[in-house]
Coordinates of C-alpha atoms in Angstrom, one line a residue:
G1052 CA -81.7 -49.6 33.5
R1053 CA -79.0 -49.1 30.9
L1054 CA -79.1 -49.3 27.1
Q1055 CA -75.9 -50.2 25.2
L1056 CA -75.8 -50.0 21.4
I1057 CA -73.4 -52.6 19.9
D1058 CA -74.2 -52.7 16.2
R1059 CA -77.0 -52.2 13.6
K1060 CA -79.8 -54.7 14.2
K1061 CA -79.6 -56.2 10.7
N1062 CA -75.9 -57.1 11.3
L1063 CA -76.5 -59.1 14.5
F1064 CA -77.1 -62.8 14.4
K1065 CA -77.7 -65.4 17.0
L1066 CA -75.7 -68.6 17.6
S1067 CA -77.2 -71.9 18.8
Q1068 CA -76.4 -71.1 22.5
G1069 CA -78.7 -68.0 22.2
E1070 CA -75.7 -65.5 22.2
Y1071 CA -76.1 -62.5 19.9
I1072 CA -73.0 -61.7 17.9
A1073 CA -72.0 -58.4 16.3
P1074 CA -69.7 -59.4 13.5
E1075 CA -68.4 -56.0 12.6
K1076 CA -66.9 -55.6 16.1
I1077 CA -65.1 -58.9 15.7
E1078 CA -63.9 -58.0 12.2
I1079 CA -62.4 -54.7 13.4
V1080 CA -60.4 -56.6 16.0
Y1081 CA -59.1 -59.3 13.6
E1082 CA -58.2 -56.7 10.8
R1083 CA -55.5 -55.4 13.2
S1084 CA -53.5 -58.5 12.3
P1085 CA -50.7 -57.4 9.8
Y1086 CA -51.4 -60.4 7.6
V1087 CA -55.0 -59.6 7.2
A1088 CA -56.5 -57.1 4.7
Q1089 CA -60.2 -57.9 5.2
V1090 CA -62.3 -60.3 7.3
F1091 CA -65.8 -61.5 6.9
V1092 CA -67.1 -63.2 10.1
Y1093 CA -70.0 -65.6 9.6
G1094 CA -72.3 -67.6 11.9
E1095 CA -75.6 -69.5 11.7
S1096 CA -78.3 -69.9 14.3
I1097 CA -78.0 -73.7 14.2
K1098 CA -74.2 -73.6 14.8
S1099 CA -72.4 -72.9 18.0
S1100 CA -69.2 -71.3 16.6
L1101 CA -68.1 -68.6 14.1
I1102 CA -66.1 -69.0 10.9
A1103 CA -64.4 -66.4 8.8
L1104 CA -63.2 -65.6 5.3
V1105 CA -59.8 -63.8 5.5
V1106 CA -58.4 -61.8 2.6
L1107 CA -54.6 -61.7 3.0
D1108 CA -52.6 -58.5 2.9
E1109 CA -50.2 -59.5 0.2
E1110 CA -48.5 -56.1 0.1
Y1111 CA -47.4 -56.6 3.8
L1112 CA -46.5 -60.2 3.2
S1113 CA -44.3 -59.4 0.2
L1114 CA -42.3 -57.0 2.4
S1115 CA -42.1 -59.1 5.6
K1116 CA -43.3 -62.6 5.3
P1117 CA -42.7 -64.7 8.5
Q1118 CA -39.3 -66.5 8.3
E1119 CA -40.8 -70.0 8.6
F1120 CA -42.8 -69.4 5.4
A1121 CA -40.1 -67.7 3.4
D1122 CA -39.8 -70.7 1.0
I1123 CA -43.5 -70.6 0.1
P1124 CA -44.4 -68.4 -2.9
L1125 CA -46.9 -65.6 -2.1
S1126 CA -49.5 -67.1 -4.5
K1127 CA -49.4 -70.5 -2.6
L1128 CA -49.8 -69.1 0.9
P1129 CA -53.6 -69.3 0.9
E1130 CA -53.4 -73.0 0.4
S1131 CA -50.8 -73.7 3.1
K1132 CA -52.3 -75.4 6.1
E1133 CA -49.4 -74.3 8.3
F1134 CA -49.8 -70.6 7.2
L1135 CA -53.6 -70.9 7.8
A1136 CA -52.9 -72.1 11.4
F1137 CA -50.4 -69.3 11.8
V1138 CA -52.8 -66.5 10.7
L1139 CA -55.7 -68.0 12.8
D1140 CA -53.4 -68.0 15.8
S1141 CA -52.4 -64.4 15.3
M1142 CA -56.1 -63.4 15.0
Q1143 CA -57.1 -65.4 18.1
Q1144 CA -54.3 -63.7 20.1
L1145 CA -55.6 -60.3 19.1
G1146 CA -59.1 -61.4 19.9
S1147 CA -58.2 -62.9 23.3
E1148 CA -57.8 -59.4 24.7
E1149 CA -61.2 -58.0 23.6
L1150 CA -63.5 -60.8 22.6
N1151 CA -65.2 -63.4 24.7
S1152 CA -64.7 -67.1 23.7
L1153 CA -68.0 -67.2 21.7
E1154 CA -66.9 -64.3 19.6
Q1155 CA -63.6 -66.0 18.6
V1156 CA -63.7 -67.6 15.1
K1157 CA -62.9 -71.4 15.2
K1158 CA -62.0 -71.8 11.5
I1159 CA -60.9 -69.6 8.6
K1160 CA -60.5 -69.8 4.9
L1161 CA -57.6 -67.7 3.5
L1162 CA -58.4 -65.8 0.3
P1163 CA -55.8 -64.2 -2.1
E1164 CA -55.8 -60.4 -2.4
S1165 CA -57.5 -60.8 -5.8
S1166 CA -60.6 -61.8 -3.8
T1167 CA -60.7 -58.5 -2.0
F1168 CA -64.3 -57.3 -1.2
T1169 CA -64.8 -54.1 -3.3
V1170 CA -67.6 -51.8 -4.4
D1171 CA -67.0 -53.0 -8.1
N1172 CA -67.6 -56.7 -7.3
E1173 CA -70.7 -55.6 -5.2
M1174 CA -69.3 -56.9 -1.9
L1175 CA -69.1 -53.4 -0.4
T1176 CA -71.5 -50.5 -0.3
P1177 CA -70.4 -47.1 -1.6
T1178 CA -69.6 -46.2 2.0
F1179 CA -67.4 -49.4 2.3
K1180 CA -69.6 -51.4 4.6
K1181 CA -69.7 -55.1 3.8
K1182 CA -72.7 -56.3 1.9
R1183 CA -73.0 -59.4 4.1
H1184 CA -75.8 -61.0 2.1
N1185 CA -73.8 -60.8 -1.2
I1186 CA -70.6 -62.1 0.4
R1187 CA -72.5 -65.0 2.0
D1188 CA -74.2 -65.9 -1.3
N1189 CA -70.9 -65.6 -3.3
Y1190 CA -68.9 -67.8 -0.8
K1191 CA -71.8 -70.2 0.2
S1192 CA -69.9 -73.4 -0.8
V1193 CA -66.7 -72.2 1.0
L1194 CA -68.7 -71.4 4.2
D1195 CA -70.5 -74.7 4.1
K1196 CA -67.1 -76.6 3.8
L1197 CA -65.7 -74.7 6.8
Y1198 CA -68.7 -75.7 8.9
K1199 CA -68.5 -79.3 7.7
G1200 CA -64.9 -79.4 9.0
L1201 CA -66.1 -78.2 12.5
D1202 CA -68.9 -80.8 12.9

């Protein structure tokens, strides 16, 4: 037999199909997108798909915003449905190379850079690991809305 470690046990969760998901692995893949500063992947055992909170990389966007969004001010990008679809597509393209279909997020919520997860707002540990419980509790209503849109 073989044993393969994929993540810390307390970071794993199970989807309704019985598939175990390691969110940190998925977040690392998605954070390669130039538009993304941070990602929080979330799933529930009664749901069959993943959702994510995405903190935009406003520094990158201020220097090289995609041409089709040039007329939208930086502060309004998180509310733009078209930009949301664009970012989700860029994340899914990155994920298609390394993630299976169950590990791909189906819906995201864009957050401005002011919502960055930090040690000061208690969303990160001093070693910069995400405090998943704190982020989930802080964004519970947003996460619930994302799942409502999938049902």
